[in-house]
XYZ file of C-alpha atoms in Angstrom:
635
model
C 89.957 83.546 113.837
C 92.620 85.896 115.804
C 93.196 89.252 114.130
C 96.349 90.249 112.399
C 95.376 94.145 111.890
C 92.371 96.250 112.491
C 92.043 100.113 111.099
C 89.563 101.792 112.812
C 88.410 105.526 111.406
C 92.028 105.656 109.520
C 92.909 109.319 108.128
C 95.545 110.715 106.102
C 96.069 114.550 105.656
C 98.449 116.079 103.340
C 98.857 119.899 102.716
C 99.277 120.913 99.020
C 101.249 123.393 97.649
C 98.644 126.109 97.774
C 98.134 125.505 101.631
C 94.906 123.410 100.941
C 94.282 119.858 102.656
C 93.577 116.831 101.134
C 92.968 113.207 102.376
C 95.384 110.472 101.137
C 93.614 108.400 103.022
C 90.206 109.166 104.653
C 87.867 106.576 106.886
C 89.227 103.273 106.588
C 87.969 100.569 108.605
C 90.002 97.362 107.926
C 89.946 94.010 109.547
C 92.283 91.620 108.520
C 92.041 87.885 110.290
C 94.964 85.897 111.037
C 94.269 83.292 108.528
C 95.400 85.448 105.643
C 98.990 85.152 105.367
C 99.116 86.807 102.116
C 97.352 90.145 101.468
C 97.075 92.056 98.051
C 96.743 95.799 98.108
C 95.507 97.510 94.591
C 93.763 100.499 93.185
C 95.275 103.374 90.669
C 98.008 105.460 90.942
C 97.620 107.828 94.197
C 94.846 106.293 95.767
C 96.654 106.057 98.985
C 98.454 102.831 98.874
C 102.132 103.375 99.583
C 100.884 105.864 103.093
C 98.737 102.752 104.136
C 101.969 100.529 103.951
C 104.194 103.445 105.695
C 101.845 104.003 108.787
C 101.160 99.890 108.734
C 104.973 99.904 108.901
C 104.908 102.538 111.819
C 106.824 105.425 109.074
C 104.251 107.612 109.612
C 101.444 108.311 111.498
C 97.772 108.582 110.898
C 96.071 112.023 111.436
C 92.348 110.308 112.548
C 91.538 106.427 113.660
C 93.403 104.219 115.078
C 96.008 100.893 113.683
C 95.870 98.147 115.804
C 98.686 95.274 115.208
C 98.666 92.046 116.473
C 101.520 90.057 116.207
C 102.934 86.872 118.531
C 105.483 88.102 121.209
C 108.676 86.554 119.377
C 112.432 87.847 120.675
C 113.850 85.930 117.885
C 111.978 87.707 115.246
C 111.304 91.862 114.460
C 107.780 92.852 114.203
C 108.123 94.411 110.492
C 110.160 93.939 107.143
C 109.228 97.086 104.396
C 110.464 97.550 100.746
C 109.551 100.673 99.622
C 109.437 101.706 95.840
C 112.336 103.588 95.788
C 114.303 100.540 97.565
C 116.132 102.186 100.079
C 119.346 100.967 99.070
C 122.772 102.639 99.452
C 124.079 102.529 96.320
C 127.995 103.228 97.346
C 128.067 100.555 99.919
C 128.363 96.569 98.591
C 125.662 94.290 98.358
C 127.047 92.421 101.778
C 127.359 95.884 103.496
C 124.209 96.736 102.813
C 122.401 93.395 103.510
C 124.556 93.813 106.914
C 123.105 97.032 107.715
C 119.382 96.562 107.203
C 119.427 93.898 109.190
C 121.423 95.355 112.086
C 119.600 98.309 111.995
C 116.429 96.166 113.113
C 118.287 94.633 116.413
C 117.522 90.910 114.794
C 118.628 88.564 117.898
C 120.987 85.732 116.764
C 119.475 83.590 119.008
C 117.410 81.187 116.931
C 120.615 80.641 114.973
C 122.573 79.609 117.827
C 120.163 77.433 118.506
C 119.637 75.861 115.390
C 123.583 75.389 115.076
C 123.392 75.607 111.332
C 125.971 78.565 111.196
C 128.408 77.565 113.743
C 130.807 75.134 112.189
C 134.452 76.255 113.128
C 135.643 76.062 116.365
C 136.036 80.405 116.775
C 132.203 80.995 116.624
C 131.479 84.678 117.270
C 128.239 86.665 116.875
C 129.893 88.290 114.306
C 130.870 84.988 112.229
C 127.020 83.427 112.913
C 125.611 86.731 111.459
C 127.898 86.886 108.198
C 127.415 83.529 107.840
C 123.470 83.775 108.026
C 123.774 86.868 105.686
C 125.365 84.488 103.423
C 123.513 81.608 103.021
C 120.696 84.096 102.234
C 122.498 86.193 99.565
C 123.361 82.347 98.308
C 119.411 81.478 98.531
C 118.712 84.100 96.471
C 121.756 83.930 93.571
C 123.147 87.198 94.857
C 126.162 85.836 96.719
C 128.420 86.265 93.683
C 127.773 89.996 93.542
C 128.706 90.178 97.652
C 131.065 92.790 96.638
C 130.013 94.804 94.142
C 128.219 98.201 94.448
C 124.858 98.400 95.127
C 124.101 100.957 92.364
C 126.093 98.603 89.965
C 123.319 96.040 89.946
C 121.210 95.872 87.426
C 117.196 96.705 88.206
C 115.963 92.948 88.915
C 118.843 92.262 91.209
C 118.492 95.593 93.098
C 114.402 94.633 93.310
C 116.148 90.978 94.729
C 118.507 92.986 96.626
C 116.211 95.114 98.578
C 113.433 92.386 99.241
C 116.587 90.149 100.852
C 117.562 93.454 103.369
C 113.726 93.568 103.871
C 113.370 89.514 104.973
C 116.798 89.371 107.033
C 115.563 90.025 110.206
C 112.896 87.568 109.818
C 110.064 90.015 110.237
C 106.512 88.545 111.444
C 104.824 90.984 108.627
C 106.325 91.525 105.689
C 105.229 94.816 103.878
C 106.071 95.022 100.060
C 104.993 98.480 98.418
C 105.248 97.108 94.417
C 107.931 94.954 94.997
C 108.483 93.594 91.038
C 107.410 97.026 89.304
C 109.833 97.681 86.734
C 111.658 93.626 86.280
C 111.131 91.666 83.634
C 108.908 88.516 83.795
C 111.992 86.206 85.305
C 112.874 88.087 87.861
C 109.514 88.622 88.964
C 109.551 84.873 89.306
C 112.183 84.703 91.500
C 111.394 87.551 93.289
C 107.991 85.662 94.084
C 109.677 82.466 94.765
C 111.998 84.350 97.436
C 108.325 85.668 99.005
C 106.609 82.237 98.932
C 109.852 80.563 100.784
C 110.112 82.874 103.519
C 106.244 82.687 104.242
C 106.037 78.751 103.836
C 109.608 78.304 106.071
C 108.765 81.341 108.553
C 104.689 81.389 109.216
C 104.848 84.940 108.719
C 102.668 87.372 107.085
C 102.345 89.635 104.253
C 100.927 92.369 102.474
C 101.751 93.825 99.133
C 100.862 96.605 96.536
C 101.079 95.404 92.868
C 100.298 96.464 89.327
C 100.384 92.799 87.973
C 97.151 91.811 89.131
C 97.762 88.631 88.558
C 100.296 88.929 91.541
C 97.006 90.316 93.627
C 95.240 87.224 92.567
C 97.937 84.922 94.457
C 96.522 86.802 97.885
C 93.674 84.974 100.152
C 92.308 88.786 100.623
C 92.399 91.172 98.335
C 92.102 94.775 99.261
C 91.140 97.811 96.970
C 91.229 101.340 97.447
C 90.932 104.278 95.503
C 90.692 107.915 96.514
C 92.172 107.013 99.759
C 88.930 105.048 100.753
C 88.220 101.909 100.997
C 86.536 100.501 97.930
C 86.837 96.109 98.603
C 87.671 93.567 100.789
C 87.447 90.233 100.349
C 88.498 87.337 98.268
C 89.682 88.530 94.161
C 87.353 85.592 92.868
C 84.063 87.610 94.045
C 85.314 90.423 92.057
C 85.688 88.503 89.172
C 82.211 86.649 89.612
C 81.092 90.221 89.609
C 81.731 90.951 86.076
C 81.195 87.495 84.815
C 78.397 88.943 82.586
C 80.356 91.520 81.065
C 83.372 89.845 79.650
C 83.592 88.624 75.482
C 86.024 87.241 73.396
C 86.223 88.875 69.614
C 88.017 86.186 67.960
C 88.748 87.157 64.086
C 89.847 84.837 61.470
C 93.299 83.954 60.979
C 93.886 86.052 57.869
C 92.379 89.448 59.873
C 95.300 90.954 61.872
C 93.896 90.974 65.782
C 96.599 93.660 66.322
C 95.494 96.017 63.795
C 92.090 95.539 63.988
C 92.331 95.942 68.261
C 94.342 99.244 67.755
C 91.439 100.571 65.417
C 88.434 99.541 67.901
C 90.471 101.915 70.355
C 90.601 104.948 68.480
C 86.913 104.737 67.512
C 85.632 103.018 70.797
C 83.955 106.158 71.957
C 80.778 105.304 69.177
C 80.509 102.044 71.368
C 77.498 102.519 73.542
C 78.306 98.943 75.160
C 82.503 98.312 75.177
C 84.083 100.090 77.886
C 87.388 98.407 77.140
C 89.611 96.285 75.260
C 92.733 94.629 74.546
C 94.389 92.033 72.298
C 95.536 88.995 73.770
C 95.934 85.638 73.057
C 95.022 85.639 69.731
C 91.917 87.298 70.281
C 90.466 90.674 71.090
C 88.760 90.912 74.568
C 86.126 93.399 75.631
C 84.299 94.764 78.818
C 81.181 95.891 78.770
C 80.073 98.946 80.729
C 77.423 96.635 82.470
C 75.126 92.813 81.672
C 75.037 92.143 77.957
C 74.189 89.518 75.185
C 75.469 88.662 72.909
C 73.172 89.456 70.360
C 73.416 93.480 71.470
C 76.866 93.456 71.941
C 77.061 91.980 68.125
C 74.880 94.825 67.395
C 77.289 97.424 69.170
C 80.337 96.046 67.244
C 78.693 96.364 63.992
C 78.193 100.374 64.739
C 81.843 100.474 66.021
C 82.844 98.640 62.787
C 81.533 101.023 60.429
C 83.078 104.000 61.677
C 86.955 102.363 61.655
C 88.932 102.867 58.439
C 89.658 99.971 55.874
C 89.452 97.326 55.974
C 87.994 97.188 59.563
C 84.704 99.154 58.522
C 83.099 96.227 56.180
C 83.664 93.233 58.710
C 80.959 90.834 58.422
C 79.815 87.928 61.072
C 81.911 85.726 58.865
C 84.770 87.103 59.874
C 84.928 86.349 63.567
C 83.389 84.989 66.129
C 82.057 86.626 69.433
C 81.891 84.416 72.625
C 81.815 85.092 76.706
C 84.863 83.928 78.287
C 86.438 83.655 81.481
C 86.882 87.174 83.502
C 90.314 88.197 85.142
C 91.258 90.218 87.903
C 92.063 93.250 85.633
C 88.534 92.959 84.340
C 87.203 94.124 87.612
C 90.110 96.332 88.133
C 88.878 98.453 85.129
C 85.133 97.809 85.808
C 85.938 99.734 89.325
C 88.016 102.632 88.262
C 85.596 102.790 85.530
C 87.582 102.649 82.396
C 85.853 105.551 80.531
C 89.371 107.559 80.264
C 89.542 105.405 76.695
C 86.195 107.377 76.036
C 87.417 110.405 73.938
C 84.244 112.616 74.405
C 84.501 111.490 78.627
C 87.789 113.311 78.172
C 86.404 115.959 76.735
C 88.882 115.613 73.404
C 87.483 116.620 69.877
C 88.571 114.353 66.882
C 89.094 117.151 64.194
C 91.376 118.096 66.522
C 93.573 115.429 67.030
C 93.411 114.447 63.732
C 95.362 117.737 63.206
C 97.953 117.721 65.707
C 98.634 113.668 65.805
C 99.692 113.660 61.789
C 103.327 114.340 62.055
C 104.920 117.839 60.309
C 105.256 115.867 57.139
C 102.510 113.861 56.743
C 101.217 115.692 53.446
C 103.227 113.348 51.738
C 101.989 110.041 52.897
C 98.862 108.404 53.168
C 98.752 107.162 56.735
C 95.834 104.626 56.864
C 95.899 101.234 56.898
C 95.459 99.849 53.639
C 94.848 96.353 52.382
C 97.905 94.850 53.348
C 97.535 94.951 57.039
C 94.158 92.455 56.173
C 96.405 90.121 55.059
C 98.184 87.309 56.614
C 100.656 89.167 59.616
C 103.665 86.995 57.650
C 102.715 88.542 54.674
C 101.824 91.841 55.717
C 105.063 92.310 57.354
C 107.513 90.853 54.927
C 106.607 92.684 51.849
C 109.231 95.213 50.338
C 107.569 98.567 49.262
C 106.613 99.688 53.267
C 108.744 102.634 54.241
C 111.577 101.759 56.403
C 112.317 104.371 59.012
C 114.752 103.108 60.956
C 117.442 100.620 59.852
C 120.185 99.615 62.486
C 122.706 97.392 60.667
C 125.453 95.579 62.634
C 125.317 97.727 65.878
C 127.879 96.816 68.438
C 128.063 98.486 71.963
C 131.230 98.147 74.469
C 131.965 99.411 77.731
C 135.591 99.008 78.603
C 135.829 94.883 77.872
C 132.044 94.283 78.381
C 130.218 94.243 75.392
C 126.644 95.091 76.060
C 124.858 94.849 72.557
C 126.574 92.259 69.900
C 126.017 92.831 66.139
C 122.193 93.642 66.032
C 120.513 93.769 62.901
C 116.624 95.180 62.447
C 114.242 97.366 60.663
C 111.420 99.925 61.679
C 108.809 100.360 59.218
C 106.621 103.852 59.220
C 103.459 103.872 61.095
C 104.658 100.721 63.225
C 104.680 99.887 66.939
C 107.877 98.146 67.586
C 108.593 96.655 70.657
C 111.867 96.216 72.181
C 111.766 93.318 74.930
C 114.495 91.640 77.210
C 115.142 90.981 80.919
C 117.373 93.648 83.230
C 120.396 93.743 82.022
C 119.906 92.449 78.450
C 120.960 95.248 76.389
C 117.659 96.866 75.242
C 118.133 100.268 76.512
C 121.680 100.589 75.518
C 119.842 99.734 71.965
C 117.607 101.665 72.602
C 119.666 104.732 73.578
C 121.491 104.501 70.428
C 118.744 104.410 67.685
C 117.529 107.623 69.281
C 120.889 109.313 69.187
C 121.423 109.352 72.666
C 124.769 107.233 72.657
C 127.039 106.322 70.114
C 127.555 102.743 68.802
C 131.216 101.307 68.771
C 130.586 99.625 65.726
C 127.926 99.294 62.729
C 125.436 102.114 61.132
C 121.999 103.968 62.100
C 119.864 105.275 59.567
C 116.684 107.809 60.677
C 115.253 108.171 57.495
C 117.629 107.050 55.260
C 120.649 109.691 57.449
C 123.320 108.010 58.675
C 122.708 108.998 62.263
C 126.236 110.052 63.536
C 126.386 112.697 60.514
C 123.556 114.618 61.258
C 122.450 113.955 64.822
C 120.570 117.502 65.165
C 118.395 117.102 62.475
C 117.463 113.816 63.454
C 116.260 114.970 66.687
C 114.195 117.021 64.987
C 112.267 114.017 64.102
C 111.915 112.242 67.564
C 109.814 112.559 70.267
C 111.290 110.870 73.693
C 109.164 109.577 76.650
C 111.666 108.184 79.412
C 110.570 105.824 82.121
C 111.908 108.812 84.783
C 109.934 111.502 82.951
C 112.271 114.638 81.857
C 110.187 117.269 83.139
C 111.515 119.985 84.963
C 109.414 119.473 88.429
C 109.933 123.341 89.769
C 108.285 124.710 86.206
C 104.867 124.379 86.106
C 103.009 122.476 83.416
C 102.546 125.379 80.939
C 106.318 126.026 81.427
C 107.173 122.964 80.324
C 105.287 122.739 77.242
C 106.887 126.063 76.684
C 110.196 125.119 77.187
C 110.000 121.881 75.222
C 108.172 123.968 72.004
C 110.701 126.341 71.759
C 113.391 123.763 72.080
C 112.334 122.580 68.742
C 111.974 126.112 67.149
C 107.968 126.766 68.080
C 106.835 130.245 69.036
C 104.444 132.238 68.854
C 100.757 132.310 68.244
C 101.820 128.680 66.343
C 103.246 127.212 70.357
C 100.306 128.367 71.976
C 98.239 126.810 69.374
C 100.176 123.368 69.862
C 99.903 123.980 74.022
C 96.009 124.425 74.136
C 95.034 121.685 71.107
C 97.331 119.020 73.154
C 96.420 120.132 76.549
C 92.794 119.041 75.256
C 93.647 115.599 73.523
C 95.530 114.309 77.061
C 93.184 116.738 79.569
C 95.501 118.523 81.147
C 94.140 122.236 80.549
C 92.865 122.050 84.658
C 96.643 121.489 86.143
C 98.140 124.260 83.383
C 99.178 126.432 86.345
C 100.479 123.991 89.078
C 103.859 122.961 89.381
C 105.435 119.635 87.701
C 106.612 118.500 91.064
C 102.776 118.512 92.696
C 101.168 116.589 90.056
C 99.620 113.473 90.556
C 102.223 110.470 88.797
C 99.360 109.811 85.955
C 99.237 113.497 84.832
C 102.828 113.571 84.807
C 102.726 110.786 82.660
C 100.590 112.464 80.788
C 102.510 115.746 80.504
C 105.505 113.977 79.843
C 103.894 112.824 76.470
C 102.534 115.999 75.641
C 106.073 117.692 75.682
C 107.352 114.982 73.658
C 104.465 115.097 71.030
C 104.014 119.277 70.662
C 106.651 119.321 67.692
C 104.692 116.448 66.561
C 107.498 113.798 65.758
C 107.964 111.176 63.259
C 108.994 109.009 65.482
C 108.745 108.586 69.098
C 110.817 106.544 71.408
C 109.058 105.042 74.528
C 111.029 103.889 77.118
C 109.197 102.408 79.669
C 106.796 104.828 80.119
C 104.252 102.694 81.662
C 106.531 101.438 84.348
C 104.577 102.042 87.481
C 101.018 102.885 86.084
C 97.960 100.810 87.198
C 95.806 98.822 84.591
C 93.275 101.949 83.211
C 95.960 104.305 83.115
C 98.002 101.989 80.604
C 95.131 100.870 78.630
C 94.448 105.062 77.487
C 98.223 105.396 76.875
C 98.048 102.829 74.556
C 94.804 104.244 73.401
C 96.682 107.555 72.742
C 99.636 104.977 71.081
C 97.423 103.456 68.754
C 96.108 106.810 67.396
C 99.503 108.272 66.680
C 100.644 105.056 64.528
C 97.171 105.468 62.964
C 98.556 108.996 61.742
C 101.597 107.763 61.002
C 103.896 108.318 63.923
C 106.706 105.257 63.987
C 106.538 104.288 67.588
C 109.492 101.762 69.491
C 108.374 100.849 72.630
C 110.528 99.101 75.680
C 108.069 97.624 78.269
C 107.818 94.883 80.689
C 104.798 94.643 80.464
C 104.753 91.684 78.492
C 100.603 92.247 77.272
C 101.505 95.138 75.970
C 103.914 93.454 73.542
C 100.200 92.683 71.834
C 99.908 96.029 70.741
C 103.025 96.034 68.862
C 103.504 95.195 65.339
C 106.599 93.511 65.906
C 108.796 92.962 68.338
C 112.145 91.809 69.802
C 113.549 89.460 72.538
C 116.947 90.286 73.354
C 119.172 88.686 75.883
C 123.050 89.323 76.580
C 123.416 92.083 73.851
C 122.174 89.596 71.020
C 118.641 89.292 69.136
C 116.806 85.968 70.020
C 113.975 86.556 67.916
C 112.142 88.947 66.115
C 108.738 89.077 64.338
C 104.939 89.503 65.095
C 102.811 88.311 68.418
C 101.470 85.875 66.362
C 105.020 83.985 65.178
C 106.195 84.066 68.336
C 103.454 82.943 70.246
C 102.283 80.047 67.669
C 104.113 76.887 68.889
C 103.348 73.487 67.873
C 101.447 72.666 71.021
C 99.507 75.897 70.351
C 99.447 79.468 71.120
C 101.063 80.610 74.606
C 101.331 83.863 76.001
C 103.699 86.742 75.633
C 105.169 86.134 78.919
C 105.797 82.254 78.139
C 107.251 82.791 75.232
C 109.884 85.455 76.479
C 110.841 82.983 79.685
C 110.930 80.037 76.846
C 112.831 81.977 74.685
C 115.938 83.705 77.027
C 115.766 80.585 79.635
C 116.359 78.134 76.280
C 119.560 80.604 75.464
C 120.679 80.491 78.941
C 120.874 76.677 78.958
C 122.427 76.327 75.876
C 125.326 78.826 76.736
């Protein structure tokens, strides 16, 4: 077959702050055939992936090697369409304007629509009345054309993400390039944003080649490509990767009355005395695990039982009774994790030291509570959840939100028990973070009560804050301090000094590893270590409660799995987390959660309520399309 692109000896330099070099990219020799018309791009968070796509897309340009692009001599058609992360969009300018512009601004020739004589049906046909009505009948294709006018910047995420990948395809490029194009939307629109994708390469022939961190959007690709450290790690189809780890994948499957949840969330703060598991996650139903390399059964029953007996109650004195350990099928992420080598879930690989965290993870007041998990959370998840003597936290009662005439959150009603992970989920747009920007003080309701510990929350918003700990999806660190400075800062905000902040600073620089970038400036840091700062500086007053609001938005698969390692401890001391993701898999690790749609509450209650249907269990994702596409059709 023809070739679409070859990288010969491809190098990226960058110069750091300090005046040292460093390869984003170093040696890549890529050969990509014709015959792929859709090409995945993955590996972990600055590994070089969004400077491939700019020098593919002619943005920049390599220091070593050579890019060679092949693409058919076409008048009618310009070379290359790119979404970048950051979209690209002018936010002041209207959703036509700006569709208008980005297409313009790539000379498209109108010729193939005269031709075709689809847009020239009144009698005064212009170029500029074949153009707007081309730019039409794709804002129409893609349910935008009723927001023609608006702002740009008044969109909500998803139809920004639509927004931008419509600018990107209206010049009819012959190779699409998509740097994460559905990071950040919620499972729907990353339907449609796919369907948009798959259209324009079925009606148009054309190519592309896309980042993602849903790598089950990778697996959609005929090539898969995988880099990390700015070299090239893989190429080739995603199915040898997973045949690659075959041997290494088990199901832990626990009976019905065993909370998965629970029981998944204790495995990861003790999986470090696992000489076999290298990771795992609830889904499904089940627990699944990785193993570092080929194992049976038998010795992986054998590792369990010695990761058993050092969880707390009722986890430590599970028998073969009570579940059931199997192989199963391996996905994508499997081998994502088996690559980037997942040990970052491994406290001693990180260097941590339990006594430690133990210390600093138990909130100020914990003296007064007994933090672990106690009978009740072996119990049925119903049961578990329902009963009346766990300590509610948070209780919003009758909340109402309005902007002007819009009303963006209508009479919601929940609780927040201590200790629990509670998820707030919804697509763009449906109210969650205004909800979620009110129960942690950040903006007032126009109706109803908040209580933070049993204080009605408009009466005594400072000491509240006290209490909370707040990770935002754009992390609030000050990017010209340097790391130090901002735990600093963020101490003495909340009254630390002293011998007692540096104390705080050098136990939780150890717990997330961030004692090697103390010195270098916020700004500089890689995006995972900024995660990772941003939680320290919301932890070092060590909270009761902690607000998460998308914090995982744009991290690959390892880096999410030891946040929620990190997560799972912190309820384990007691810590009262609420989570917003969209992410739906990591609605497993939540106690309870939400679906919310419109301003109102669909549902509410564990994985396992939500997921159970009468045809059988489906997946997080199903059940929140189910769910808000149900309420859509029936209003």
């Amino acid at each position: 077959m023809a070739t679409l692109l070859a990288l010969k000896g491809l190098g990226k330099i960058f110069c750091k702050e300090d005046g040292a070099d460093f390869y984003a990219l170093k040696g890549i020799n890529l050969n990509i055939g014709s015959e792929h018309h859709l090409i995945s791009l993955i590996g972990p968070d600055g590994s070089g992936k969004s400077t491939l796509l700019k020098i593919i897309a002619g943005l920049m340009a390599p220091d070593e090697g050579t890019m060679s692009l092949y693409l058919n001599e076409d008048q009618h058609n310009s070379p290359i369409g790119y979404m970048s992360q950051n979209l690209g969009l002018y936010e002041d300018l209207s959703v036509g304007v700006n569709l208008k512009l980005f297409c313009q601004l790539r000379d498209f020739s109108l010729d193939s629509l005269k031709q075709s004589g689809k847009f020239q049906n009144s009698a005064n046909v212009t170029d500029e009345s074949i153009l707007d009505a081309y730019l039409d009948d794709l804002l129409t294709q893609v349910g935008l054309i009723k927001f023609k006018d608006y702002k740009a910047g008044s969109l909500s995420g998803g139809m920004k993400q639509k927004l931008a990948l419509t600018c990107a395809i209206s010049a009819r490029p012959q190779l699409l390039l998509l740097d994460e194009p559905t990071v950040g939307v919620d499972p729907i629109s990353r339907r449609e944003l796919w369907d948009i994708i798959n259209n324009y390469l079925a009606t148009t022939g054309s190519y592309c080649i896309f980042s993602s961190l849903y790598l089950e959007e990778a697996e959609k690709g005929s090539l898969t490509i995988f880099i990390k450290n700015g070299e090239l790690i893989y190429q080739g189809n995603a199915q040898e990767l997973k045949d690659d780890v075959a041997s290494q994948c088990f199901a832990l499957t626990l009976k019905e009355s065993i909370s998965y949840q629970q029981a998944a969330r204790t495995m990861m703060c003790n999986l470090h005395h696992s000489k076999q598991v290298i990771d795992l996650c609830p889904r499904m139903g089940r627990i699944d695990l990785l193993t570092k390399g080929p194992c049976s059964l038998e010795d992986l029953s054998a590792d369990l039982k010695g990761l058993f007996s050092k969880c707390k109650e009722p986890f430590n004195n599970l028998s073969n009774n009570d579940y059931q350990l199997t192989k199963r099928e391996p996905i994508l992420e499997d081998s994502y994790i088996n690559l980037t080598s997942a040990k970052s879930l491994d406290n001693n690989a990180n260097g941590t030291n339990d006594n430690n965290e133990d210390i600093f993870l138990a909130p100020e007041n914990s003296g007064d509570h007994n933090f672990a998990p106690d009978s009740k959370h072996s119990t049925n998840h119903s049961e578990s959840l329902a009963t009346t003597d766990k300590e509610v936290v948070i209780k919003v009662n009758g909340i109402k939100k309005q902007f002007g005439n819009f009303t963006a959150v209508h009479d919601s009603n929940f609780e927040v028990y201590k200790g629990e992970i509670f998820g707030l989920l919804g697509p763009n747009g449906a109210g969650k973070t205004t909800t979620f920007r009110m129960i942690c003080s950040l903006l007032n309701p126009s109706a109803g009560s908040i209580l933070i510990n049993n204080i009605e929350l408009k009466n005594a918003k400072s000491s509240v804050r006290a209490t909370i700990g707040y990770v935002a999806q754009k992390f609030c660190l000050y990017r010209k301090l340097t790391a130090r400075q901002n735990l600093e800062y963020f101490g003495q905000s909340y009254g630390l000094k002293g011998q007692e902040l540096n104390d705080r600073i050098e136990a939780i620089c150890q717990i997330f590893s961030l004692t090697p970038f103390l010195n270098d400036i916020s700004a500089t840091l890689p995006f995972g270590i900024q995660r990772s700062l941003s939680m320290a500086c919301a932890l070092i007053h060590r909270p009761n409660i902690l607000f998460l609001d998308e914090a995982t938005s744009g991290a690959d698969p390892t880096s999410r799995r030891a946040f929620w390692s990190m997560i799972a401890k912190l309820a384990s001391h007691g810590t009262t987390v609420i989570v917003t993701t969209h992410f739906m898999e990591e609605a497993e690790y939540c106690d309870r959660f939400l679906i919310q749609d419109q301003g109102t509450i669909l549902i509410l209650g564990t994985p396992d309520e939500i997921c159970k249907q009468a045809t059988g269990r489906i997946s997080i994702e199903e059940a929140f399309v189910n769910c808000v596409m149900q309420r859509r059709h029936q209003s």
